[in-house]
PDB file of C-alpha atoms and ligand atoms in Angstrom:
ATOM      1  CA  UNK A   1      33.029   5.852 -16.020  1.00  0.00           C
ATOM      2  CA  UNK A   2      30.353   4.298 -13.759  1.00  0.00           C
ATOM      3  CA  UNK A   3      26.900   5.070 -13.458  1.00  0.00           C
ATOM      4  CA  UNK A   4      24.396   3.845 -11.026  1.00  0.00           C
ATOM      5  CA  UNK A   5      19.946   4.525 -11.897  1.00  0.00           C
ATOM      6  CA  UNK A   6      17.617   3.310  -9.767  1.00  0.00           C
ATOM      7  CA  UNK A   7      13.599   3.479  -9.827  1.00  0.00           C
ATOM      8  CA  UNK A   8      11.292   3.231  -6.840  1.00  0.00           C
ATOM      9  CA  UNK A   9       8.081   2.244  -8.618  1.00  0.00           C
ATOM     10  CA  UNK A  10       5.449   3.369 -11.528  1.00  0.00           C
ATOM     11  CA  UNK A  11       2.067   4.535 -10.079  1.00  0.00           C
ATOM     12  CA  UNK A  12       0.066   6.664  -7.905  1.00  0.00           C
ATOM     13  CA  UNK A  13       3.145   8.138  -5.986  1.00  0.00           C
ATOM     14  CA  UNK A  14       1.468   8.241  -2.342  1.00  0.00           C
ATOM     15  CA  UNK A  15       4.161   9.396  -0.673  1.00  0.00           C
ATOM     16  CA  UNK A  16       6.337  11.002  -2.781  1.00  0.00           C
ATOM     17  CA  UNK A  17       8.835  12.981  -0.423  1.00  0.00           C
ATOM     18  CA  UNK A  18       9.648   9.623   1.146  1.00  0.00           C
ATOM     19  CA  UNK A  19      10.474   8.186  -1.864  1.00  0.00           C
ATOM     20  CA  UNK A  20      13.330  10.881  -3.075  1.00  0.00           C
ATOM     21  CA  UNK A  21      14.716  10.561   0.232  1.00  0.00           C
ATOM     22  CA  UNK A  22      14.666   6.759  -0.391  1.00  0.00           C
ATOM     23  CA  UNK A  23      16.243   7.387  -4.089  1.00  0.00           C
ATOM     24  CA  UNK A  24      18.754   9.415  -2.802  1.00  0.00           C
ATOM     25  CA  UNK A  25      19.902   7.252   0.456  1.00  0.00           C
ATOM     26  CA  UNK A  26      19.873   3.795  -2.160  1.00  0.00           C
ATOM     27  CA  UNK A  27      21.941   6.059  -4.816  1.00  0.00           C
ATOM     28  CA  UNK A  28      24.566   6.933  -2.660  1.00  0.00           C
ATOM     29  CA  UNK A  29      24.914   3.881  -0.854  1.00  0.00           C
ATOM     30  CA  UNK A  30      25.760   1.838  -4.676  1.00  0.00           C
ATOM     31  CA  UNK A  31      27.399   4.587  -5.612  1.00  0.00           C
ATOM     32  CA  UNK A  32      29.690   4.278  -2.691  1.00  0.00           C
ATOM     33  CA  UNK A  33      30.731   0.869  -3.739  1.00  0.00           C
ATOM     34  CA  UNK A  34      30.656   2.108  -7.738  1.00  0.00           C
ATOM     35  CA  UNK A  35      33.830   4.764  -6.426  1.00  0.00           C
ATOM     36  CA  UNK A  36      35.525   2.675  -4.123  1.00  0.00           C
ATOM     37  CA  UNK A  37      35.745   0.091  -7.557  1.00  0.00           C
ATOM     38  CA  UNK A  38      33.436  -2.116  -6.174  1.00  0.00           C
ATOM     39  CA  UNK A  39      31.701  -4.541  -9.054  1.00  0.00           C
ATOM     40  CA  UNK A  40      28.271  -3.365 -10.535  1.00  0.00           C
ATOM     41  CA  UNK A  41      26.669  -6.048  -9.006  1.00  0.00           C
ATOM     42  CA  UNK A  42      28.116  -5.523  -5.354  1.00  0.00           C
ATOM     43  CA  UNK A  43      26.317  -1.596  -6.172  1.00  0.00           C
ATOM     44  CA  UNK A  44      23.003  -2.600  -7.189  1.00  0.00           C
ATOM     45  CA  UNK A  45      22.885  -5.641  -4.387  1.00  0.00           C
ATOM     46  CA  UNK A  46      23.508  -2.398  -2.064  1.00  0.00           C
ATOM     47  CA  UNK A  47      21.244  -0.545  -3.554  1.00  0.00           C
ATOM     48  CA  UNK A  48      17.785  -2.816  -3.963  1.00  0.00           C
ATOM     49  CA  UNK A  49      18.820  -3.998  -0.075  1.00  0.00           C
ATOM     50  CA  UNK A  50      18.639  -0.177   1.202  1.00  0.00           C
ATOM     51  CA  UNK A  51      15.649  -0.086  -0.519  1.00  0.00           C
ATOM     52  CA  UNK A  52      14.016  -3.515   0.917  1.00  0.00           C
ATOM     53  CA  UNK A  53      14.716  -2.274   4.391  1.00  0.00           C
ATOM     54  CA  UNK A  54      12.663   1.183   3.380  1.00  0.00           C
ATOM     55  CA  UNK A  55       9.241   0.640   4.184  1.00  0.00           C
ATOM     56  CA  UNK A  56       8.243   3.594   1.975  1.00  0.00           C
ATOM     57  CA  UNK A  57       9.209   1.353  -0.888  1.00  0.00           C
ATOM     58  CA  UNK A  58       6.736  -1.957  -2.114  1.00  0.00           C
ATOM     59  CA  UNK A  59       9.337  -4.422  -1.624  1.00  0.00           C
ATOM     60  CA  UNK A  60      10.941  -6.260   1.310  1.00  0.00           C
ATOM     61  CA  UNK A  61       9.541  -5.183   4.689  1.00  0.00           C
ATOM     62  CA  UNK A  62       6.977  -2.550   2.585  1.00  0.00           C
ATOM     63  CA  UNK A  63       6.014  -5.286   0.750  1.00  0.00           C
ATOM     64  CA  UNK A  64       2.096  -4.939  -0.125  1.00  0.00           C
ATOM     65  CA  UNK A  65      -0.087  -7.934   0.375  1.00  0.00           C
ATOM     66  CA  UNK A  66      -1.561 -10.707  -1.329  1.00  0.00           C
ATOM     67  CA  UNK A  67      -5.247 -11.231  -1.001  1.00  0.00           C
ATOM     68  CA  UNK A  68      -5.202 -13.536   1.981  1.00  0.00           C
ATOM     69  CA  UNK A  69      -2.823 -10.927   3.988  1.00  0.00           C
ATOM     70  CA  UNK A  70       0.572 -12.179   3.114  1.00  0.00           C
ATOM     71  CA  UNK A  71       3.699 -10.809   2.186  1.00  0.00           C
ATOM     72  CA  UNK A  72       4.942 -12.711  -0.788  1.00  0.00           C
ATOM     73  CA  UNK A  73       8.048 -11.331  -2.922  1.00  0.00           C
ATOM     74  CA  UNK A  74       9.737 -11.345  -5.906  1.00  0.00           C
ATOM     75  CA  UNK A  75      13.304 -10.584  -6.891  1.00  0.00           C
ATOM     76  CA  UNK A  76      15.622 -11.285  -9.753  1.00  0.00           C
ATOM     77  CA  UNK A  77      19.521 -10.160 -10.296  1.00  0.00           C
ATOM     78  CA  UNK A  78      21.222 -10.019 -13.382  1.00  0.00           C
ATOM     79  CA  UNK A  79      24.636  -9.753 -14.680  1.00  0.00           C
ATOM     80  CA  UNK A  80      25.712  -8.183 -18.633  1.00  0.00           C
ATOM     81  CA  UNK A  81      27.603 -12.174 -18.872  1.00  0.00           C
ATOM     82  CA  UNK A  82      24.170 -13.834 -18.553  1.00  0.00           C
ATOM     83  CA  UNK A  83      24.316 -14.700 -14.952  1.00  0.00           C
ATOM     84  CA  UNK A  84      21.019 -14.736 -13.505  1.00  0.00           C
ATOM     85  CA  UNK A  85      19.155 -15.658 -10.145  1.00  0.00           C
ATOM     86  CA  UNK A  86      15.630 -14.846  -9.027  1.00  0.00           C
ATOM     87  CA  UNK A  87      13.122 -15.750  -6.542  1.00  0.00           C
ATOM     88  CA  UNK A  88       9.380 -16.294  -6.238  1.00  0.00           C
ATOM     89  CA  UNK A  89       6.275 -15.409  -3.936  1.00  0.00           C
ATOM     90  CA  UNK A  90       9.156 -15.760  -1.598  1.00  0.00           C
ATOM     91  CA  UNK A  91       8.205 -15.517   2.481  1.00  0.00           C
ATOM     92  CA  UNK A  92       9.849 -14.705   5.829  1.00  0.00           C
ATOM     93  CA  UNK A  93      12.795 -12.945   4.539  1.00  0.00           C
ATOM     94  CA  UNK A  94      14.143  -9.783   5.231  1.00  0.00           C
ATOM     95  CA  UNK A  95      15.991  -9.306   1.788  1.00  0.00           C
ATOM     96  CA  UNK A  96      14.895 -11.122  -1.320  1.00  0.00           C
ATOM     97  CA  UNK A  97      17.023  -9.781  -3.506  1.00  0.00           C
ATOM     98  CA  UNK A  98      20.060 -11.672  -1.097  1.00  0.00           C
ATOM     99  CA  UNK A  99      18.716 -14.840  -1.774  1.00  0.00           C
ATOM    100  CA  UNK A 100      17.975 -13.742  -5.916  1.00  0.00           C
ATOM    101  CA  UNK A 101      21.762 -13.335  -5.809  1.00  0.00           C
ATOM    102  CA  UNK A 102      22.536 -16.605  -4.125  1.00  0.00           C
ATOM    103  CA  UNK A 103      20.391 -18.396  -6.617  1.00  0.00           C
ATOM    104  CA  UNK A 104      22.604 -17.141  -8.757  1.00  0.00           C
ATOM    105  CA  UNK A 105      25.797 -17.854  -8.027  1.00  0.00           C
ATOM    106  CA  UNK A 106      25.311 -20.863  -5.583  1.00  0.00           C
ATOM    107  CA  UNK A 107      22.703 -23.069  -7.552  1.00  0.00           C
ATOM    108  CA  UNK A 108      22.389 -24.022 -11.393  1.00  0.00           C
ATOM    109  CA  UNK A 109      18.751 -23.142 -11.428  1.00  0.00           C
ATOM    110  CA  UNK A 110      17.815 -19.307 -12.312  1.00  0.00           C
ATOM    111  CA  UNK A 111      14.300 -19.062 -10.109  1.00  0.00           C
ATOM    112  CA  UNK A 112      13.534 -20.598  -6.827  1.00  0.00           C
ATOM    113  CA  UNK A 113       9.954 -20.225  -5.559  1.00  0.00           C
ATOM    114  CA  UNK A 114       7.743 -20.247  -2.524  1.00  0.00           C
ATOM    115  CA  UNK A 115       8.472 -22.861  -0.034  1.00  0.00           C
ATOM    116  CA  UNK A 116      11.622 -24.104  -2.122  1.00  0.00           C
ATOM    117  CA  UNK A 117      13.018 -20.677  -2.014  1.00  0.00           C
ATOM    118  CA  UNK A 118      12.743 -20.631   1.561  1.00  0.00           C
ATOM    119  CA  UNK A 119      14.036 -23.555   2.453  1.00  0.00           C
ATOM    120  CA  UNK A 120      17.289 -22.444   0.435  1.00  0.00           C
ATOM    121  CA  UNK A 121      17.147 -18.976   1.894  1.00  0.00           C
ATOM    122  CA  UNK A 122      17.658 -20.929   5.160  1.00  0.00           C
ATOM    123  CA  UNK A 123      20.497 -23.407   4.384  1.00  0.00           C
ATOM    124  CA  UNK A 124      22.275 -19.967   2.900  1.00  0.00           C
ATOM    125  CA  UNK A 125      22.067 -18.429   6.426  1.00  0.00           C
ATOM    126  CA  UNK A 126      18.785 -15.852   5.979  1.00  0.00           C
ATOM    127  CA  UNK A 127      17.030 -15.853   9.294  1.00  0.00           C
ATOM    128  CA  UNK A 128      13.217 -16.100   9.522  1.00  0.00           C
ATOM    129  CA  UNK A 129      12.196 -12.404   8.807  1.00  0.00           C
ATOM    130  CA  UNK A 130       8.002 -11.379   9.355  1.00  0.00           C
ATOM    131  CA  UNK A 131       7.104  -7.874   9.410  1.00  0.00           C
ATOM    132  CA  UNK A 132       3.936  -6.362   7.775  1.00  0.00           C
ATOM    133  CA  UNK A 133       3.464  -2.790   7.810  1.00  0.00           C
ATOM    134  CA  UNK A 134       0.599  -1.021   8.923  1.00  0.00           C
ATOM    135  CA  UNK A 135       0.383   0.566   5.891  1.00  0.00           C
ATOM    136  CA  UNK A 136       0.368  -2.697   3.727  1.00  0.00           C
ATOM    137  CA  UNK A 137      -2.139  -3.820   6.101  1.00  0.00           C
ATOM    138  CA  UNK A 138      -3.934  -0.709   5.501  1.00  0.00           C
ATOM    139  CA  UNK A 139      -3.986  -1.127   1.593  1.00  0.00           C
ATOM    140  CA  UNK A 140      -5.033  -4.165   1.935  1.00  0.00           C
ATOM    141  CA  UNK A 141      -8.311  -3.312   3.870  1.00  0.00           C
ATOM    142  CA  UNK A 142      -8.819  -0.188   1.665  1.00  0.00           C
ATOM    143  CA  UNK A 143      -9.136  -2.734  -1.394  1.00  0.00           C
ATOM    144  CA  UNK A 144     -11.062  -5.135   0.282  1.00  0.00           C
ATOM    145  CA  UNK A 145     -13.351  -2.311   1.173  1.00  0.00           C
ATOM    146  CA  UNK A 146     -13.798  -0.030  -2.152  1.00  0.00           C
ATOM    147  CA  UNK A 147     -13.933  -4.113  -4.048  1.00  0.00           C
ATOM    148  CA  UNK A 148     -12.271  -2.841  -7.231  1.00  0.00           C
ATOM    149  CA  UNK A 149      -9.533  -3.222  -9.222  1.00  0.00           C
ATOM    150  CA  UNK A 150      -8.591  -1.764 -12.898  1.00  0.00           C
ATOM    151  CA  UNK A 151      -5.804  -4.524 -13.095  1.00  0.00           C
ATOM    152  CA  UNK A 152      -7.302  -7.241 -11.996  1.00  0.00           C
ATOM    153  CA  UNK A 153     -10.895  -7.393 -12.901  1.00  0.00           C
ATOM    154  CA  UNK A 154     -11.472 -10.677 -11.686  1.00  0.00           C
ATOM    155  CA  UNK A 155     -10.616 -10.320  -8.352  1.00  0.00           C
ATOM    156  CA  UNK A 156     -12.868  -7.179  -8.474  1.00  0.00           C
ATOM    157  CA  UNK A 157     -10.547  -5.731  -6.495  1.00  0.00           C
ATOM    158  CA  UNK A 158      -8.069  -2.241  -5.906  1.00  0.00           C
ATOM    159  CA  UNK A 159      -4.400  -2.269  -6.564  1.00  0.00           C
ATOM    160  CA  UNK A 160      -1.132   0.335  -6.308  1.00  0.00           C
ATOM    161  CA  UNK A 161       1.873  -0.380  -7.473  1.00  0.00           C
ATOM    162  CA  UNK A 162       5.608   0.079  -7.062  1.00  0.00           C
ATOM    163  CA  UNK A 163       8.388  -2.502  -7.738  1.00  0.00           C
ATOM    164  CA  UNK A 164      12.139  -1.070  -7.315  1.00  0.00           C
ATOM    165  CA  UNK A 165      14.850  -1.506  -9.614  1.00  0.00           C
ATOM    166  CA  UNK A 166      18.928  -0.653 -10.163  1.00  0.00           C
ATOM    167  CA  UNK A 167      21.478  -0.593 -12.935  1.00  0.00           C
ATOM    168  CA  UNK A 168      25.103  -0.091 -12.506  1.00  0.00           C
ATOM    169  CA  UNK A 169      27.802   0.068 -14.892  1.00  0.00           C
ATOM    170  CA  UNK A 170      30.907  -0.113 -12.882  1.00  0.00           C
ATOM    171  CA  UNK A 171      34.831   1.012 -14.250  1.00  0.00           C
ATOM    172  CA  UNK A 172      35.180  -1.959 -15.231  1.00  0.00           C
ATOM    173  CA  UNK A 173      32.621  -1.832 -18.201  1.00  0.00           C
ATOM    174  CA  UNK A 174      30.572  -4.579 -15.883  1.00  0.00           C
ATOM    175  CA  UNK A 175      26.701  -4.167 -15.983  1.00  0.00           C
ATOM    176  CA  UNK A 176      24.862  -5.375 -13.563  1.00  0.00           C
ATOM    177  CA  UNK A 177      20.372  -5.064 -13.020  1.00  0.00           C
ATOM    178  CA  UNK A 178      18.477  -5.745  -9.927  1.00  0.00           C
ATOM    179  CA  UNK A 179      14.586  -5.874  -9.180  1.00  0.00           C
ATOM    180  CA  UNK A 180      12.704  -7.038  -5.883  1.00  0.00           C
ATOM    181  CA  UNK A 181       9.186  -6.016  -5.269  1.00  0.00           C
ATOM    182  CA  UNK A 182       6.021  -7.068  -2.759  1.00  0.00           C
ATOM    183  CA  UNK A 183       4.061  -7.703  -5.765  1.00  0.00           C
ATOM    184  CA  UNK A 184       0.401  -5.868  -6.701  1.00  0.00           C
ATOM    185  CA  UNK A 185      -1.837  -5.429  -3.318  1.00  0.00           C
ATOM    186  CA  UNK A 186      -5.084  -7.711  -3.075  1.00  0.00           C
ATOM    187  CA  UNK A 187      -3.500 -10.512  -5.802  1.00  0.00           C
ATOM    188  CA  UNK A 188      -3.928 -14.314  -5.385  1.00  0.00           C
ATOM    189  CA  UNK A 189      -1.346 -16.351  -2.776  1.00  0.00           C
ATOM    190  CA  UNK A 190       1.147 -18.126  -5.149  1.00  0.00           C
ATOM    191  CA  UNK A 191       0.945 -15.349  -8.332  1.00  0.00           C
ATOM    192  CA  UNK A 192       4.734 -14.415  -9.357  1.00  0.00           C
ATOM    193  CA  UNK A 193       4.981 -11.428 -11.421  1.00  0.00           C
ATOM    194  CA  UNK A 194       7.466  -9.915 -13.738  1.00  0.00           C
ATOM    195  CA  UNK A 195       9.933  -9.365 -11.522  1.00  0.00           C
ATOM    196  CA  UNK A 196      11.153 -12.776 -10.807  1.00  0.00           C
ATOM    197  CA  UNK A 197      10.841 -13.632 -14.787  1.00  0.00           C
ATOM    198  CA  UNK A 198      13.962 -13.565 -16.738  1.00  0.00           C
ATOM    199  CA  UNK A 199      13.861 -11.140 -19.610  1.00  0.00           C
ATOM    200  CA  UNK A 200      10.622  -9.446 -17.870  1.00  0.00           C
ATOM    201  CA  UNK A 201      11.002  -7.624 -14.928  1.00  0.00           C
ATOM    202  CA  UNK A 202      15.041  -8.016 -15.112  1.00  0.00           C
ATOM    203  CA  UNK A 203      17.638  -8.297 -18.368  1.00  0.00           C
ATOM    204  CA  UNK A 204      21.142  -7.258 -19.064  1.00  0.00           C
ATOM    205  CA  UNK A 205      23.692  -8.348 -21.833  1.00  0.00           C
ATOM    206  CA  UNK A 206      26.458  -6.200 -23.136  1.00  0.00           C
ATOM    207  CA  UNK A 207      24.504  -3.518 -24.698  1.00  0.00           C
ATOM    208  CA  UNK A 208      23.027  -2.722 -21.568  1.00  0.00           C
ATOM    209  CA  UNK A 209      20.640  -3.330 -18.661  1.00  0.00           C
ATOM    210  CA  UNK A 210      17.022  -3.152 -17.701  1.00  0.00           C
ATOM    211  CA  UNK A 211      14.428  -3.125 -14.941  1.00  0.00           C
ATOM    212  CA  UNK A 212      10.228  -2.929 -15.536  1.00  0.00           C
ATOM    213  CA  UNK A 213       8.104  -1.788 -12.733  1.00  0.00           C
ATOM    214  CA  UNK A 214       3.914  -1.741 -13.141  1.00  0.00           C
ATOM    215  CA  UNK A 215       1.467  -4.377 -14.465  1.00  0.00           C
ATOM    216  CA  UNK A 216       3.823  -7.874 -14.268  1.00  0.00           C
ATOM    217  CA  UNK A 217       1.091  -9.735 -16.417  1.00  0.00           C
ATOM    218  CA  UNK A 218       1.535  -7.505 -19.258  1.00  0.00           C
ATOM    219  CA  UNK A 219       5.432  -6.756 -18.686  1.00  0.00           C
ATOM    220  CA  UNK A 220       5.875 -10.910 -18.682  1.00  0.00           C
ATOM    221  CA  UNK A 221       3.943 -10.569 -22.425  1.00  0.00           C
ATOM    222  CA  UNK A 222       6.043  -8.579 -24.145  1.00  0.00           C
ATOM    223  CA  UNK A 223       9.375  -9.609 -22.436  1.00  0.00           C
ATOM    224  CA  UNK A 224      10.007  -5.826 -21.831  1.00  0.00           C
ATOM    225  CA  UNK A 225      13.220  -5.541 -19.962  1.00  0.00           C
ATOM    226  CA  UNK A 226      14.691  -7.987 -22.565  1.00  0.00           C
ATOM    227  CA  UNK A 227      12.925  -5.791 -25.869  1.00  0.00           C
ATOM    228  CA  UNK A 228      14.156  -2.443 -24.337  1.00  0.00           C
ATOM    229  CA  UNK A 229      18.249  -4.182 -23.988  1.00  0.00           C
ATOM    230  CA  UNK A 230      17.531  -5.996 -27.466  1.00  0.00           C
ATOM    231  CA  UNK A 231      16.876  -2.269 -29.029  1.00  0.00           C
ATOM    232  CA  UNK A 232      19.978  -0.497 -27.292  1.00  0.00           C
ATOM    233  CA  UNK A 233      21.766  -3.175 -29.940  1.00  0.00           C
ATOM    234  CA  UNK A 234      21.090  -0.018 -32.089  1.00  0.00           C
ATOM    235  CA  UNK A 235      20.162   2.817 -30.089  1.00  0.00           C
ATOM    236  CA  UNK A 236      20.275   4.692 -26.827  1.00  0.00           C
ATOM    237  CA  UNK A 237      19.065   3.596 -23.468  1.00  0.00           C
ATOM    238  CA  UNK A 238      16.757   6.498 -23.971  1.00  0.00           C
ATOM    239  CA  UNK A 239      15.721   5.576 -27.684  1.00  0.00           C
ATOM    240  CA  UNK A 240      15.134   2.005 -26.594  1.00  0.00           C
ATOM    241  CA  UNK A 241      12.787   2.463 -23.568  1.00  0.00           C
ATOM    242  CA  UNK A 242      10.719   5.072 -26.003  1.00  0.00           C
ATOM    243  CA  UNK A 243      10.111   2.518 -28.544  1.00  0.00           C
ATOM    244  CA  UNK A 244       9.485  -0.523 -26.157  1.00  0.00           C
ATOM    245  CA  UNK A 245       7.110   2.095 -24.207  1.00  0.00           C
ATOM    246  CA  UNK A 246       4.742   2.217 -27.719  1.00  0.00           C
ATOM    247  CA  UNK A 247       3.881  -1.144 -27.251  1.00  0.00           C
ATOM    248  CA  UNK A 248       2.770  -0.696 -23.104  1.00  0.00           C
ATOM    249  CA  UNK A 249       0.666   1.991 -24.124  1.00  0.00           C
ATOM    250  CA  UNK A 250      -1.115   0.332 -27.343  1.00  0.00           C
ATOM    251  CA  UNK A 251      -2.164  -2.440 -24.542  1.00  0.00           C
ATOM    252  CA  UNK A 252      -3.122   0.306 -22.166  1.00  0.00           C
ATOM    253  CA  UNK A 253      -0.889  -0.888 -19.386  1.00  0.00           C
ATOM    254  CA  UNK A 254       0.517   1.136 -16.582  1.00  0.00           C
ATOM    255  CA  UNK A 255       4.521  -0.031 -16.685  1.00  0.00           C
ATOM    256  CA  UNK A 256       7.519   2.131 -16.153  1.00  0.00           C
ATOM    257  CA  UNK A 257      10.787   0.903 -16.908  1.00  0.00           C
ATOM    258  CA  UNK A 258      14.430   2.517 -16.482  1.00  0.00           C
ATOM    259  CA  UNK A 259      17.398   1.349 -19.037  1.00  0.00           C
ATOM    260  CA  UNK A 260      21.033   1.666 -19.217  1.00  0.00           C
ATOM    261  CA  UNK A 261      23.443   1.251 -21.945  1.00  0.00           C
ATOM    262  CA  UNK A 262      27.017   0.048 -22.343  1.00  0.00           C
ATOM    263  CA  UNK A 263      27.996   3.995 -22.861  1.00  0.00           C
ATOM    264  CA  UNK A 264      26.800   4.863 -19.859  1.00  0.00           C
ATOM    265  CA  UNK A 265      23.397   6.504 -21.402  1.00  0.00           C
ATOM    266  CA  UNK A 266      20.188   6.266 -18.845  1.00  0.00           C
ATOM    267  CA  UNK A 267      16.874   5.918 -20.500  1.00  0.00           C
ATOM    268  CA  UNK A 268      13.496   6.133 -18.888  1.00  0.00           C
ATOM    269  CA  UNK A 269       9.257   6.242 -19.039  1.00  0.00           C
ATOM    270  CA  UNK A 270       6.567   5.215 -17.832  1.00  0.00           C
ATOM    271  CA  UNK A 271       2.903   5.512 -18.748  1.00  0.00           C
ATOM    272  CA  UNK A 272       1.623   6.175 -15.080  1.00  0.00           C
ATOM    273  CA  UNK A 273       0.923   9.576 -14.222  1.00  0.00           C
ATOM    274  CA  UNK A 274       4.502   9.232 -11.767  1.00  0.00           C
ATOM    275  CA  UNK A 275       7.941   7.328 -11.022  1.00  0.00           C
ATOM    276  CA  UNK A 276      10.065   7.976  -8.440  1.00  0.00           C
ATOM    277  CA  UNK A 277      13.561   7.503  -9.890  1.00  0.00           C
ATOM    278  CA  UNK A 278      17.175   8.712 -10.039  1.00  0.00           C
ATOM    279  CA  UNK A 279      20.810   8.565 -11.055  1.00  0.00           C
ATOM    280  CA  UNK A 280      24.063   9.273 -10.479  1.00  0.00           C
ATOM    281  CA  UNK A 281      26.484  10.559 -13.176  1.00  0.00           C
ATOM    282  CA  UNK A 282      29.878  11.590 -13.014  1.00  0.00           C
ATOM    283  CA  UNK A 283      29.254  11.899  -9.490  1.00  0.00           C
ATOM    284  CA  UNK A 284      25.907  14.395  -9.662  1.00  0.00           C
ATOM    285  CA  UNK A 285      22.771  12.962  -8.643  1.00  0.00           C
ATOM    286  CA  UNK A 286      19.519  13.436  -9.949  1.00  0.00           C
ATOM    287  CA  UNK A 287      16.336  12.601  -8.516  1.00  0.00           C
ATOM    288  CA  UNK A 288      12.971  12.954  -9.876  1.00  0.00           C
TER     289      UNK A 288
HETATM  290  N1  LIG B   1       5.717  -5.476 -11.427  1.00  0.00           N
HETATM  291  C1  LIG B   1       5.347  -6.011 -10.186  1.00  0.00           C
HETATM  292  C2  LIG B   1       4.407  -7.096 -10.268  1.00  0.00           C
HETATM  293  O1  LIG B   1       3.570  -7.181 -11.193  1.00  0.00           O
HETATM  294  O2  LIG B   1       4.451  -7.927  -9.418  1.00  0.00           O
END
């Protein structure tokens, strides 16, 4: 049985229709690779890359920007035999989550950040890769404008959010979790969030997978991808996100996360008021 579930962000969904077509296009291209007995990994790699080249999504070129008007990214890959590769406040690439995956399997480090990262994205054959969108450009004035944010007070600043994520399980019983986002408009140059952090943004064993979107700050402090796959030791994907999901919302933080367990179980929740997410099952989709 394979299953692919993917997540296009926790938050104020601003443009919502865009996102279920972007759900549905990422699902069926990983699911494509999922039924042609592709590896889990090969699907979600598929997947988080569709969804990179979306602008609609806060990752690759939609990437939002830091406070000096950068595009800085984050990505992390993860396999249910404890491989793991990530990258950090990563520039001038196209696809983060690429180089995540090289890091990976080409290097014996598990995160490569800023200029490092870059340099290796290089010698691994990534071209030099610099759009911003209007619309990140946009946000960014918006904040800089209304000076506020709930997140981060300090910068007294505005934020939105929206990190993508994917789990496969493949035929093969092989899980495999990918995350990549543009990080949290208006935050300072050089900040990595969750989704580069092992165990945070990104976990997987042989219970299951995980992938967090929302606050990375708070996400990094209670290790959530790696709580919610610790608690599908003894219950469902489902079960497991609920409980971990207590703990976000005693702290007051605005996370989603989406889970899935060695039976093929999805779990998901978030304590925004929306999360654009999906899955396919026994080849139906669902979108939400
Ligand atoms: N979860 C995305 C971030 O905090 O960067």
């Amino acid at each position: 049985m394979a299953v692919l579930i993917i997540d296009g962000g926790a938050g104020a969904l601003l443009y919502e229709a865009e996102h279920r077509h972007g759900i549905y296009d990422a699902l069926q291209v990983g699911w494509k690779v999922l039924t042609r007995g592709g590896s889990a990994l090969n699907a979600v790699s598929k997947a988080i890359t569709n969804m990179e080249d979306n602008p609609s999504f806060n990752c690759g070129t939609g990437s939002v920007l830091t406070i000096d008007g950068k595009v800085e990214m984050d990505a992390s890959v993860m396999t249910e035999d404890g491989k793991y590769g990530a990258v950090g406040a990563i520039r001038q690439i196209k696809n983060p989550i690429l180089v995540a995956r090289k890091v990976m399997e080409q290097t014996d480090h598990l995160l490569l950040v800023g200029d490092g990262s870059i340099k290796f994205a290089r010698l691994m054959g990534f071209k030099k890769y610099e759009k911003i969108t209007k619309r990140s450009k946009d946000r960014l004035a918006k904040l800089k404008k209304e000076g506020k944010s709930d997140y981060f007070p300090k910068l007294k600043k505005y934020m939105k959010l929206g990190t993508v994520g994917a789990i496969a399980l493949d035929n093969k019983k092989r899980i495999a979790v990918a995350t990549s986002t543009g990080g949290i408009n208006g935050r300072l140059s050089g900040r990595v969030g969750d989704s580069a952090i092992l165990g945070a943004g990104t976990y997987a064993d042989e219970n299951g997978g995980a992938t967090a979107t929302g606050h990375g700050e708070l996400i990094m402090k209670l290790f959530l991808s790696k709580l919610v796959v610790d608690l599908m030791k003894k219950y469902s994907a489902q079960k497991a996100v609920d409980i971990a999901l207590k703990q976000v919302r005693s702290q007051k933080g605005l996370c989603g996360i989406i889970a899935l367990d060695k039976k093929g179980n999805v779990g998901i929740g978030y304590t925004p008021k929306s999360m654009s997410w999906g899955y396919i099952k026994d080849g139906k989709v669902n979108i939400f």
